[in-house]
Short mmCIF file of C-alpha atoms and ligand atoms in Angstrom, two decimals:
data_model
loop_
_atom_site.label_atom_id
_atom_site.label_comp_id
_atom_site.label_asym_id
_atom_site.label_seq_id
_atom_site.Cartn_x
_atom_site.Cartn_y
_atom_site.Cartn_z
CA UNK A 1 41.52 -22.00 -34.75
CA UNK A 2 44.84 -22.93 -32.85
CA UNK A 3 43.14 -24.83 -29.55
CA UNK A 4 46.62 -25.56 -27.84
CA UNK A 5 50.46 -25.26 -27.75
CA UNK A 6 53.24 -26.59 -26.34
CA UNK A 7 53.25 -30.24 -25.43
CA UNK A 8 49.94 -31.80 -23.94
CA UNK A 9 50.89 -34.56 -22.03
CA UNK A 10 48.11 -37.25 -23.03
CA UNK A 11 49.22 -36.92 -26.86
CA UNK A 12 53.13 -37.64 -25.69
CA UNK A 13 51.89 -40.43 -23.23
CA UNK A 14 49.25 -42.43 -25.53
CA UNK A 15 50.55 -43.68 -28.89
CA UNK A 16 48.87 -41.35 -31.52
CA UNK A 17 45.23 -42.71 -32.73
CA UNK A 18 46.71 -43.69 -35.98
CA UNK A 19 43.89 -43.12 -38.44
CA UNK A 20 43.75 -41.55 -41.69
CA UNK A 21 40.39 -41.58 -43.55
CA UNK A 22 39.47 -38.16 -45.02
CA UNK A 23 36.35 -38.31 -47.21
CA UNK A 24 36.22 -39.19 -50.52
CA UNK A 25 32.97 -39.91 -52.03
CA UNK A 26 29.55 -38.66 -51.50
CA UNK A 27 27.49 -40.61 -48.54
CA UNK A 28 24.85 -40.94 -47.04
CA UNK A 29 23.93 -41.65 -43.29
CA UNK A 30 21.09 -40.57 -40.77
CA UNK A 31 23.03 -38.72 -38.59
CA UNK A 32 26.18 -37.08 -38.86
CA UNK A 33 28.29 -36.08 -36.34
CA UNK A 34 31.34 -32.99 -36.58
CA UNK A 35 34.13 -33.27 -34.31
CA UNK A 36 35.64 -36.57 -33.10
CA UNK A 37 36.68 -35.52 -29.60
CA UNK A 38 35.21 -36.79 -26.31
CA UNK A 39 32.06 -34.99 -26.88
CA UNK A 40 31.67 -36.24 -30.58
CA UNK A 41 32.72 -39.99 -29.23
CA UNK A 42 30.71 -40.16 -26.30
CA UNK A 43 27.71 -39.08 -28.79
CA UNK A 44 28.61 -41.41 -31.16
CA UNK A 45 28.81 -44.41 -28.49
CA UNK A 46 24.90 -43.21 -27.22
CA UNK A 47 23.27 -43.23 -31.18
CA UNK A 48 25.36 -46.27 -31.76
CA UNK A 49 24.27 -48.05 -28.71
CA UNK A 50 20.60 -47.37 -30.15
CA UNK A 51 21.26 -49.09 -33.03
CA UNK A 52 21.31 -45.63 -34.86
CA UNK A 53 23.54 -45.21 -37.95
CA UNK A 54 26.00 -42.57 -37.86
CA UNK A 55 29.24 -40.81 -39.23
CA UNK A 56 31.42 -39.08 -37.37
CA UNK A 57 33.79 -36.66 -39.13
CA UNK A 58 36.73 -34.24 -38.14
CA UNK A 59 39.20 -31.64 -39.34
CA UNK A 60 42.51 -33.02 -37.48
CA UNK A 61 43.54 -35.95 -36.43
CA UNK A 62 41.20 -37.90 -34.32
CA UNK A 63 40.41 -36.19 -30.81
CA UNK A 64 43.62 -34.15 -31.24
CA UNK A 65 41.42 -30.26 -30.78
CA UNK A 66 40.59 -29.29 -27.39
CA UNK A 67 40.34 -33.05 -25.72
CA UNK A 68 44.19 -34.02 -26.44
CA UNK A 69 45.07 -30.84 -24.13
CA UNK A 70 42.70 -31.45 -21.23
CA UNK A 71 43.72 -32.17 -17.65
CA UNK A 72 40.71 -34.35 -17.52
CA UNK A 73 39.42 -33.79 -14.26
CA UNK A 74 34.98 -35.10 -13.74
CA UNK A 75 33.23 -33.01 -10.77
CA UNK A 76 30.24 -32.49 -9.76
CA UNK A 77 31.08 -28.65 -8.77
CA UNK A 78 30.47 -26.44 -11.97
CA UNK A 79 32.97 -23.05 -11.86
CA UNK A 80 29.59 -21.08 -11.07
CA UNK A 81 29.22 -21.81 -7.44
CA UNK A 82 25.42 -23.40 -6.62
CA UNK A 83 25.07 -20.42 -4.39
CA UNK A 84 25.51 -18.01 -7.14
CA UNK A 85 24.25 -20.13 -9.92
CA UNK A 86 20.80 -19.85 -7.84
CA UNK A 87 20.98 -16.43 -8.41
CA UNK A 88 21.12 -16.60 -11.77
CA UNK A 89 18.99 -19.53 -13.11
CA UNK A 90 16.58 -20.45 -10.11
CA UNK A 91 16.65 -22.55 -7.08
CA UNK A 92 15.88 -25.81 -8.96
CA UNK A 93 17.66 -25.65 -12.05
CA UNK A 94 20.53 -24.76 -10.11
CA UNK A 95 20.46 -27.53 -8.15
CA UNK A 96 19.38 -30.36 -10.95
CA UNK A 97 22.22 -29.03 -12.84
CA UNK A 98 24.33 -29.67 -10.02
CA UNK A 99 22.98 -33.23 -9.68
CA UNK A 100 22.98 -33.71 -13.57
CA UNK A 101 26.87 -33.41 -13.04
CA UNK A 102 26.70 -35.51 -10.49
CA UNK A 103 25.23 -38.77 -11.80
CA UNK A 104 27.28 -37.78 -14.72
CA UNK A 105 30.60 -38.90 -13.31
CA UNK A 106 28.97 -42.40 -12.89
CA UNK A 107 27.55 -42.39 -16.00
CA UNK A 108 30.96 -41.85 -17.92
CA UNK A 109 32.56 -45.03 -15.74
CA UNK A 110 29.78 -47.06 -16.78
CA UNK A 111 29.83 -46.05 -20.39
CA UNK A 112 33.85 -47.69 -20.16
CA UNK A 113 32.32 -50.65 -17.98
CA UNK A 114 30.02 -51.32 -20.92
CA UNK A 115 32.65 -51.39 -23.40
CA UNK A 116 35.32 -53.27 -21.54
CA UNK A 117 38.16 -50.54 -21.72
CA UNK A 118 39.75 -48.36 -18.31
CA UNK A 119 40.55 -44.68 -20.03
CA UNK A 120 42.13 -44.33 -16.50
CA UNK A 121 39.52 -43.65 -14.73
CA UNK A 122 39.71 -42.80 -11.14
CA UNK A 123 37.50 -42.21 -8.73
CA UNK A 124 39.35 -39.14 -6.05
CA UNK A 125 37.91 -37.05 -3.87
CA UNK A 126 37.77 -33.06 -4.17
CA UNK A 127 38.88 -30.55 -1.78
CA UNK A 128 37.61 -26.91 -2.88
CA UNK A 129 40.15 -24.29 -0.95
CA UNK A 130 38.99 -21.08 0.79
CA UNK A 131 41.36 -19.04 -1.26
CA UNK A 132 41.11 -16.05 1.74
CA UNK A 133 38.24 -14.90 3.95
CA UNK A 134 36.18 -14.18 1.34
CA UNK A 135 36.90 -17.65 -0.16
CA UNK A 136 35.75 -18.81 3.62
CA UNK A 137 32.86 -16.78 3.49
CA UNK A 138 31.70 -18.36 0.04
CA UNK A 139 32.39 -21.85 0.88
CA UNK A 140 30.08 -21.46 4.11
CA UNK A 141 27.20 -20.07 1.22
CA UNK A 142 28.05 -22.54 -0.78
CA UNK A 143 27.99 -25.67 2.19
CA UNK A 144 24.75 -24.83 3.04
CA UNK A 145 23.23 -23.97 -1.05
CA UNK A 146 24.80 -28.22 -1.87
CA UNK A 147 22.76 -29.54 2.08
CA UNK A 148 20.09 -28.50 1.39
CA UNK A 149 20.05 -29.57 -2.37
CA UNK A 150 21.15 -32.92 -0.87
CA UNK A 151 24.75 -32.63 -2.73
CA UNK A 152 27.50 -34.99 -1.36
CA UNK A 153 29.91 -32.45 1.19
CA UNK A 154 31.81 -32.18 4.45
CA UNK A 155 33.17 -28.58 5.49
CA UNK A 156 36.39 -28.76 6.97
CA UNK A 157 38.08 -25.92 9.13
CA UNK A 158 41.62 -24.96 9.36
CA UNK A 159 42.87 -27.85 11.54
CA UNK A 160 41.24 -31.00 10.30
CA UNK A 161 42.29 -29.86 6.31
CA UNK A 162 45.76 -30.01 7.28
CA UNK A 163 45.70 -32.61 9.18
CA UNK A 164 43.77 -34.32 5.87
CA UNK A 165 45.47 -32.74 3.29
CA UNK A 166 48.77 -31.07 4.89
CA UNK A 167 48.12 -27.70 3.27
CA UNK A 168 47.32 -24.66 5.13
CA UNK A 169 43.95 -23.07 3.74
CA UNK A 170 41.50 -20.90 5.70
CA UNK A 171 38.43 -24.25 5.56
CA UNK A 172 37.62 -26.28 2.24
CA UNK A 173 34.93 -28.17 0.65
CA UNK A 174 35.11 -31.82 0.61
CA UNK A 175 33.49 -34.22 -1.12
CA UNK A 176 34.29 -38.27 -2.40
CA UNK A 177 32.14 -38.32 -5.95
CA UNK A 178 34.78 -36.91 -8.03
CA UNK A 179 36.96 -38.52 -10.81
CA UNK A 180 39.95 -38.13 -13.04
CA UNK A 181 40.42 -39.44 -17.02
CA UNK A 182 42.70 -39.83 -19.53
CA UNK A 183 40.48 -37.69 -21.95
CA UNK A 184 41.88 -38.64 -25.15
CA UNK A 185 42.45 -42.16 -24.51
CA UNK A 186 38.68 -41.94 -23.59
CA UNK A 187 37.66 -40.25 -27.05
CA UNK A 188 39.87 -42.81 -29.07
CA UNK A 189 38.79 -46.09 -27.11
CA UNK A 190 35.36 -45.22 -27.80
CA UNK A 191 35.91 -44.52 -31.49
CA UNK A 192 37.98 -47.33 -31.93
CA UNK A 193 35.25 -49.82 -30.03
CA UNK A 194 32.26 -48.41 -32.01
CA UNK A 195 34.02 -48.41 -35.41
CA UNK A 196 35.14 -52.09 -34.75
CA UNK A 197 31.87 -53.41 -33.75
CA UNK A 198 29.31 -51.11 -34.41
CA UNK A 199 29.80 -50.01 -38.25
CA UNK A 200 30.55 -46.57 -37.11
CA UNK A 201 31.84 -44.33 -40.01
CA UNK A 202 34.62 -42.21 -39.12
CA UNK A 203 36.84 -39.43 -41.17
CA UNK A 204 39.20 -37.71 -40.17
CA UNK A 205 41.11 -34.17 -42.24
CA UNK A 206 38.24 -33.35 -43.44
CA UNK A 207 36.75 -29.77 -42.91
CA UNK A 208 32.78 -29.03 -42.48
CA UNK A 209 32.75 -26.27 -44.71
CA UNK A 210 29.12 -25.60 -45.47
CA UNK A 211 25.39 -26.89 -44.82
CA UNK A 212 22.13 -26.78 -46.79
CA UNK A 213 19.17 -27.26 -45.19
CA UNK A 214 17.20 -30.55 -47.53
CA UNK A 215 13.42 -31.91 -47.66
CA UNK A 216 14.72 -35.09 -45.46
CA UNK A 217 17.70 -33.10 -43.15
CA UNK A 218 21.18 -31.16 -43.96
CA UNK A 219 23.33 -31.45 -47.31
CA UNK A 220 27.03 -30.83 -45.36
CA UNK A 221 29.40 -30.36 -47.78
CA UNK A 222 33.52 -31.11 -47.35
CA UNK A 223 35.84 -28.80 -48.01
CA UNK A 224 37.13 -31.01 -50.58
CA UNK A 225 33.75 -30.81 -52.35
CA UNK A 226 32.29 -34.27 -50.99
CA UNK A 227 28.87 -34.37 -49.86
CA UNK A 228 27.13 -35.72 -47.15
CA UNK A 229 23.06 -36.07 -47.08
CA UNK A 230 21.56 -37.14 -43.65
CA UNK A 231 18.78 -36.26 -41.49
CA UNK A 232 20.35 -34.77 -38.45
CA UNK A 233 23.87 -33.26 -37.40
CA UNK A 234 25.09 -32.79 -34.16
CA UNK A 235 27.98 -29.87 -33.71
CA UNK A 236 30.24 -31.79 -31.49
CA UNK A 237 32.85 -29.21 -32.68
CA UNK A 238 33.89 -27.98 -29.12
CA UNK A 239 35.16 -24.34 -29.18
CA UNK A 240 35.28 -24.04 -33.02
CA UNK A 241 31.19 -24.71 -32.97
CA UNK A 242 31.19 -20.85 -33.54
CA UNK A 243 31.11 -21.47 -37.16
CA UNK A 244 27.74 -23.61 -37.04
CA UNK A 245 25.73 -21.11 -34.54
CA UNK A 246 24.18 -17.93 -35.72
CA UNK A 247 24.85 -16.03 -32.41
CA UNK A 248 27.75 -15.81 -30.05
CA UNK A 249 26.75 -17.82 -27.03
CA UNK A 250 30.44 -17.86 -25.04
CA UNK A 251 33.84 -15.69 -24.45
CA UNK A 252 37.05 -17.56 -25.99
CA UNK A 253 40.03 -17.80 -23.09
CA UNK A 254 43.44 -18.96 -22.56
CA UNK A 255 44.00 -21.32 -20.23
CA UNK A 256 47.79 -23.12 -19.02
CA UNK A 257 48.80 -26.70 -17.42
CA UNK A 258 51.89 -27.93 -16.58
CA UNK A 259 53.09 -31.43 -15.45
CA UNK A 260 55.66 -32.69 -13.34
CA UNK A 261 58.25 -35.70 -13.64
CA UNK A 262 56.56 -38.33 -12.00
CA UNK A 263 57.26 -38.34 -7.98
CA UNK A 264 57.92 -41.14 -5.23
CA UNK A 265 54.45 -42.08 -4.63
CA UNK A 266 55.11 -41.50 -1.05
CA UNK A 267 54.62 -37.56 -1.54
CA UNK A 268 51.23 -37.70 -3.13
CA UNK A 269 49.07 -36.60 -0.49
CA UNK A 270 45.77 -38.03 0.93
CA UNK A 271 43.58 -39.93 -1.45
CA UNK A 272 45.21 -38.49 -4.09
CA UNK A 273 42.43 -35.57 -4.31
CA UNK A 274 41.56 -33.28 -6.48
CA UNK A 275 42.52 -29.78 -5.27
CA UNK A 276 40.86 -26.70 -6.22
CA UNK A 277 40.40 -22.75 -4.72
CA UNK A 278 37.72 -20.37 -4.81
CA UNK A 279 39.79 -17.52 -6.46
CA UNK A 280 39.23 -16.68 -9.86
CA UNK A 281 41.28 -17.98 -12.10
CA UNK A 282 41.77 -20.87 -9.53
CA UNK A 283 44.85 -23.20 -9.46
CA UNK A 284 43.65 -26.60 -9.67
CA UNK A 285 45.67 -29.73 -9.23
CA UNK A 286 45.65 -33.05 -9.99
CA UNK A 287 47.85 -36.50 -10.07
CA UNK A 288 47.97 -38.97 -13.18
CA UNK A 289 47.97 -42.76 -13.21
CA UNK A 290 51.92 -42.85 -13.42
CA UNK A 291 52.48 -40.59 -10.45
CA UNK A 292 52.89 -37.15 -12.14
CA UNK A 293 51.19 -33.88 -10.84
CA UNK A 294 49.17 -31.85 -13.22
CA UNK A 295 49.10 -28.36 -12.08
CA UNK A 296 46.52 -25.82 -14.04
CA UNK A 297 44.79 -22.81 -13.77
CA UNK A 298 46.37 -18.50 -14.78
CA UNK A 299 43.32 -18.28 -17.34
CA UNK A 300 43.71 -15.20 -19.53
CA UNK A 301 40.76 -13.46 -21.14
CA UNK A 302 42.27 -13.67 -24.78
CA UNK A 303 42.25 -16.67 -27.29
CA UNK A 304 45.45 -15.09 -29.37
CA UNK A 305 47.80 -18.23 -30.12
CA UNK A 306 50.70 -15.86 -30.29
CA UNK A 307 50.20 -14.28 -27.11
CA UNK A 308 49.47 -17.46 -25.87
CA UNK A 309 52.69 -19.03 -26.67
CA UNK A 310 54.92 -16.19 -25.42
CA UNK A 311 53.20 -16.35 -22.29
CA UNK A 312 53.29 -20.01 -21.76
CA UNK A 313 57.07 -19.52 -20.26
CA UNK A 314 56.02 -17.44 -17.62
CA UNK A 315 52.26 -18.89 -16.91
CA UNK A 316 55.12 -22.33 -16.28
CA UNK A 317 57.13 -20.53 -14.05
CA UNK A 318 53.95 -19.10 -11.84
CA UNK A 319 52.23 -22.32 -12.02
CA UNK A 320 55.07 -24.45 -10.75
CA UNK A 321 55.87 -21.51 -7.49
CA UNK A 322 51.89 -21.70 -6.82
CA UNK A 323 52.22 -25.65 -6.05
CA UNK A 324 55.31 -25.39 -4.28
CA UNK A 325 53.83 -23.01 -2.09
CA UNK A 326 50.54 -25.45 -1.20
CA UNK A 327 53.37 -28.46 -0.98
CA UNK A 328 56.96 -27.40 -0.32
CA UNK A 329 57.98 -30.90 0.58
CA UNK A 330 57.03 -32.59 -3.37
CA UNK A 331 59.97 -31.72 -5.45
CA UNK A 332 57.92 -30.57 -8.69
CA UNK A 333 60.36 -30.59 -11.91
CA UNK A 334 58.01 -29.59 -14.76
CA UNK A 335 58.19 -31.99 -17.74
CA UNK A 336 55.81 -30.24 -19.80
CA UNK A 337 53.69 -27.59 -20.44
CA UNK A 338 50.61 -26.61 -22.36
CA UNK A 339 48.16 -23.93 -23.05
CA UNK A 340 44.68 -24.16 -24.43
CA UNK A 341 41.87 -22.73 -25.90
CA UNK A 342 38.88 -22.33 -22.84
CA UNK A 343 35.37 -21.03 -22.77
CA UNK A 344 32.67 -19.46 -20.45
CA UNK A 345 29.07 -19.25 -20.69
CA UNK A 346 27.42 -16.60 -18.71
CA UNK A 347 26.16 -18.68 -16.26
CA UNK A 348 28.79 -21.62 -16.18
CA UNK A 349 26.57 -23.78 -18.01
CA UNK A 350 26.54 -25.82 -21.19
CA UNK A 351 24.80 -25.19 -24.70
CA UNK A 352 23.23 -29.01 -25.48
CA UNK A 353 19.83 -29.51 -27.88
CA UNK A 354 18.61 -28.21 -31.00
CA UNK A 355 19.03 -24.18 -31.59
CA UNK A 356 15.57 -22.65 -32.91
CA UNK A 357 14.47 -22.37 -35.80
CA UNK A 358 17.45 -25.01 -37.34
CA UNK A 359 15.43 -28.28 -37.27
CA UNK A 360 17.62 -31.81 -36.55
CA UNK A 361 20.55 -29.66 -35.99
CA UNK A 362 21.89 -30.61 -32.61
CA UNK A 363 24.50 -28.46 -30.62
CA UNK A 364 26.90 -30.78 -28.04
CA UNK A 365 28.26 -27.76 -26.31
CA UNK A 366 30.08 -28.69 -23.03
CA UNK A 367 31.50 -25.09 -22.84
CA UNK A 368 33.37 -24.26 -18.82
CA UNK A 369 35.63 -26.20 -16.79
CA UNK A 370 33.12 -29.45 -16.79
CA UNK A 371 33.43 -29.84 -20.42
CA UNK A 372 33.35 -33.78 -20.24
CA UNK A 373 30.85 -34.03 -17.56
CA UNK A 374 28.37 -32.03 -19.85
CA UNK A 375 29.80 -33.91 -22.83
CA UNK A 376 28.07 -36.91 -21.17
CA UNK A 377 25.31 -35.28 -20.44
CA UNK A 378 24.91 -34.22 -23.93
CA UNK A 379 25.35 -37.46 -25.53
CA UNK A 380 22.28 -38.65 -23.48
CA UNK A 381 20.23 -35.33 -24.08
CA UNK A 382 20.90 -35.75 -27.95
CA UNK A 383 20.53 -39.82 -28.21
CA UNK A 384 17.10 -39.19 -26.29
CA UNK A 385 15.53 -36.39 -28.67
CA UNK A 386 16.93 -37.92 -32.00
CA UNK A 387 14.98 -40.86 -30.79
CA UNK A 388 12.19 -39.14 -30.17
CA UNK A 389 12.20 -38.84 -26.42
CA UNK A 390 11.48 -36.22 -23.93
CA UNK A 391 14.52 -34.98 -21.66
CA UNK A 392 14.35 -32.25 -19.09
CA UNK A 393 17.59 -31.30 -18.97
CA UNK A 394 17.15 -30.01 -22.91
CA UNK A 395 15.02 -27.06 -21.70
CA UNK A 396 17.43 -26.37 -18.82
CA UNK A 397 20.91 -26.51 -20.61
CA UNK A 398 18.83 -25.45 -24.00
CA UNK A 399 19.74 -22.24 -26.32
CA UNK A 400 16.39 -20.60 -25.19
CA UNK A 401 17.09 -20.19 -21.12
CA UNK A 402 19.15 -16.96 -22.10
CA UNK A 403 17.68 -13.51 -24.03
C1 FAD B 1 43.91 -27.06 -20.45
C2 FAD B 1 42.49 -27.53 -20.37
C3 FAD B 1 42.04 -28.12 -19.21
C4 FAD B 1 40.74 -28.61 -19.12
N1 FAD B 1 40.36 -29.25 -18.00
C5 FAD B 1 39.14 -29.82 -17.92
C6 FAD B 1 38.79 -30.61 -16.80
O1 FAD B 1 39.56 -30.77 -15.88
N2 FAD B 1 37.57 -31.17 -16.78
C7 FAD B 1 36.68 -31.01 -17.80
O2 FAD B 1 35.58 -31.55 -17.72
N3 FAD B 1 36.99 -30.25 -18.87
C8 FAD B 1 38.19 -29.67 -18.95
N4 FAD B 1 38.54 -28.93 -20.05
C9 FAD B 1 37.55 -28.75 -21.08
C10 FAD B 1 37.45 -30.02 -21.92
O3 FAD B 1 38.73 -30.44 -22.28
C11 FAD B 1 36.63 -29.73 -23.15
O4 FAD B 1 35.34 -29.37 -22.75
C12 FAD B 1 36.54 -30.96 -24.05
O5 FAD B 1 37.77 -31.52 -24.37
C13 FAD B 1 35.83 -30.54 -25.32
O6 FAD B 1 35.71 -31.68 -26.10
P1 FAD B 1 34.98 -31.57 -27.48
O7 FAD B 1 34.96 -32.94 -28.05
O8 FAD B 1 33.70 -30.85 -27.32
O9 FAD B 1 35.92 -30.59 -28.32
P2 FAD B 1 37.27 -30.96 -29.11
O10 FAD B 1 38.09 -31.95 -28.42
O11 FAD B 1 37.92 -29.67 -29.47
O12 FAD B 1 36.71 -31.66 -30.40
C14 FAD B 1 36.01 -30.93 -31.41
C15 FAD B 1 36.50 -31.43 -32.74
O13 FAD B 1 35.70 -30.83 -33.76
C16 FAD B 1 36.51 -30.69 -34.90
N5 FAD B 1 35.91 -29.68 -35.77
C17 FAD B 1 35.59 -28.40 -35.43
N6 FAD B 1 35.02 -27.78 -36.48
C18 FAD B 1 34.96 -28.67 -37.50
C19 FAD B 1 34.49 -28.62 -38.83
N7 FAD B 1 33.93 -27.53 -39.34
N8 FAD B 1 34.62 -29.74 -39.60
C20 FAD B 1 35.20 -30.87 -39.11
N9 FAD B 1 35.66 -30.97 -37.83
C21 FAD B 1 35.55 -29.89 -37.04
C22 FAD B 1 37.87 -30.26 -34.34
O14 FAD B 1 38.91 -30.55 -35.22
C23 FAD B 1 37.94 -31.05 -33.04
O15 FAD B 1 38.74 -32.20 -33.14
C24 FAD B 1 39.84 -28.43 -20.19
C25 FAD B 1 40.28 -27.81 -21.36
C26 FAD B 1 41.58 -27.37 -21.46
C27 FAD B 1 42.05 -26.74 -22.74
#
């Protein structure tokens, strides 16, 4: 599968993860793990942490699929609203998920404390835009679903927002608990520090292509014909997992980001938020550590690379008009632009745990717009069950809460 096109920004900014190891014997290990971006990584930084040996393997270049085109940004707020995600899964797993994402945010700076290395991490607030009256209308559901689940948030009305902000929006949500990453360097730091001190394995161009189920675990075997025997896999393989899962658990989209020449740092606005809207697709925006503006959102409902491409001229164009509309004062010159591959489960959340009836065969799903959040999330889920621990959040974010 093609995950992006065009020019992500983090793979022009970061030198390249130099590393070329593709697999060339048969080995051994006790738990493999497919797909070296930030989900794979942060996985492989939880079993390594317990002492637990492990390989991690991958297609491409390292953390060059789906992570290499992300705009990176850690929030609490899932794209299912709490209000409606009540609806759908129940008062309290709606709001623990909510919470999970939460603590997850701290969870990923600490996992960067612990190893000594800054991916970029920032800590920004969010502002969530009333998009119209509806918008309004759903942000005052949605204020009062996040009090009374005890969720960090201020509503704001017209006047104080632009005050705040200086954009002109019907109210907003606000809240100070959210982040922003470099998501690559994140994946390749982690790699790097685990493979340097830990006696991590790690291969890179070489393709998955088949599994046996053994007495002790899974046979995987390369593409190449190499085999691997171990007693559990996790499919870190982001939106390409597909191949590994017997049923179709989320739609395939497009999705489109653009980034601007770096700006006078007096025109980034207040607290140099993260800005979001309550229309679907929403525009989101973000800054980066060198003063650039990320601008994303104009999802399409088709994964076609081709159609994808020839719409990424256009998608650029709409994209940069939408931001100069919210800030007419930033001159935005777009330096590059990128689309990429996107998913959504049917009720925003993320596939994480064993599927039934394939024993030590863990997925590491963070399908929706808080892929890395749930990436975390999963990392812990998976370190705690392949150690033999309990962990609620399996059941709630596990293949069985859907028919
Ligand atoms: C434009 C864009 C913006 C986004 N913005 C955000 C955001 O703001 N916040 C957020 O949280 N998330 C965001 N996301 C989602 C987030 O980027 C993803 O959830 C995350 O990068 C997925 O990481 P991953 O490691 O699971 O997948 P990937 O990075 O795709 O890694 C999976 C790896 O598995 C490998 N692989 C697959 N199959 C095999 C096989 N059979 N054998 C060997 N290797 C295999 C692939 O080569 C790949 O490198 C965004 C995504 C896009 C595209």
């Amino acid at each position: 599968m093609d995950l992006h096109s065009g020019m992500p920004f983090w793979v022009v900014l970061n030198p390249l993860y130099n590393y070329y190891k593709p697999l060339k014997t048969n080995i051994e290990t006790h738990t493999v793990i497919i797909g070296s971006g930030i989900t794979g990584a942060l996985v492989a930084h939880s079993l390594c942490s317990l002492g637990i040996d492990c390989v991690v393997i991958d297609k491409r270049t390292i953390a060059t699929g789906s992570t290499a085109a992300s705009t990176s940004q850690l929030q609490y707020e899932i794209d299912e609203p709490l209000c409606d995600l009540i609806e759908k899964v129940g008062k309290k797993d709606a709001e623990d998920a909510y919470k999970y994402c939460l603590q997850s945010i701290t969870d990923i700076e600490n996992v960067f404390k612990s190893i000594g290395k800054n991916p970029d991490f920032e800590r920004v607030p969010t502002y969530l835009l009333a998009s119209n009256q509806k918008g309004k209308k759903l942000l005052q559901k949605e204020f009062q679903a996040r009090k009374e689940a005890g969720l960090p948030v201020t509503f704001l009305e017209k006047e104080p927002l632009k005050k705040d902000l200086g954009v002109d929006a019907l109210a907003a949500l606000y809240n100070e608990t959210s982040a922003q990453v470099d998501c690559y360097k994140a994946a390749t730091y982690l790699l790097d520090h685990h493979l340097q001190n830990n006696e991590l394995q790690l291969y890179s161009h070489t393709l998955i292509s088949d599994y046996n189920e053994t007495k002790n675990g899974y046979e995987l075997v390369a593409e190449n014909g190499n085999i691997i025997n171990c007693k559990n896999v996790v499919i870190a393989a982001g939106y390409e997992a597909g191949t590994f899962l017997p049923k179709k658990v989320m739609d395939l989209l497009s999705t489109f980001a653009i980034v601007s020449h770096p700006v006078d740092a007096s025109f980034i606005w207040e607290k140099r938020a993260l800005i979001w809207e309550t229309k679907t697709p929403y525009l989101y925006v973000r800054t980066t550590a060198d003063n650039r503006i990320i601008v994303g959102g104009e999802d399409e409902a088709y994964n076609n690379p081709e159609k994808r491409d020839k719409a990424l001229t256009k998608k650029t164009n709409i994209l940069e008009k939408k931001f100069q509309k919210m800030f007419p004062e930033i001159p935005f010159v777009t330096d590059m632009s990128w689309a990429g591959t996107f998913s959504a489960t049917r009720d925003g959340l993320p596939y994480i745990g064993l599927y039934p009836g394939k024993p030590n065969m863990y997925f590491a799903l963070g399908y929706g717009g808080n892929g890395i959040t749930f990436s975390m999330i999963a990392a812990q889920v998976i370190a705690n069950l392949i150690s033999g621990k309990p962990d609620d959040r399996a059941r709630l974010f596990g293949f069985n809460r859907t028919k």
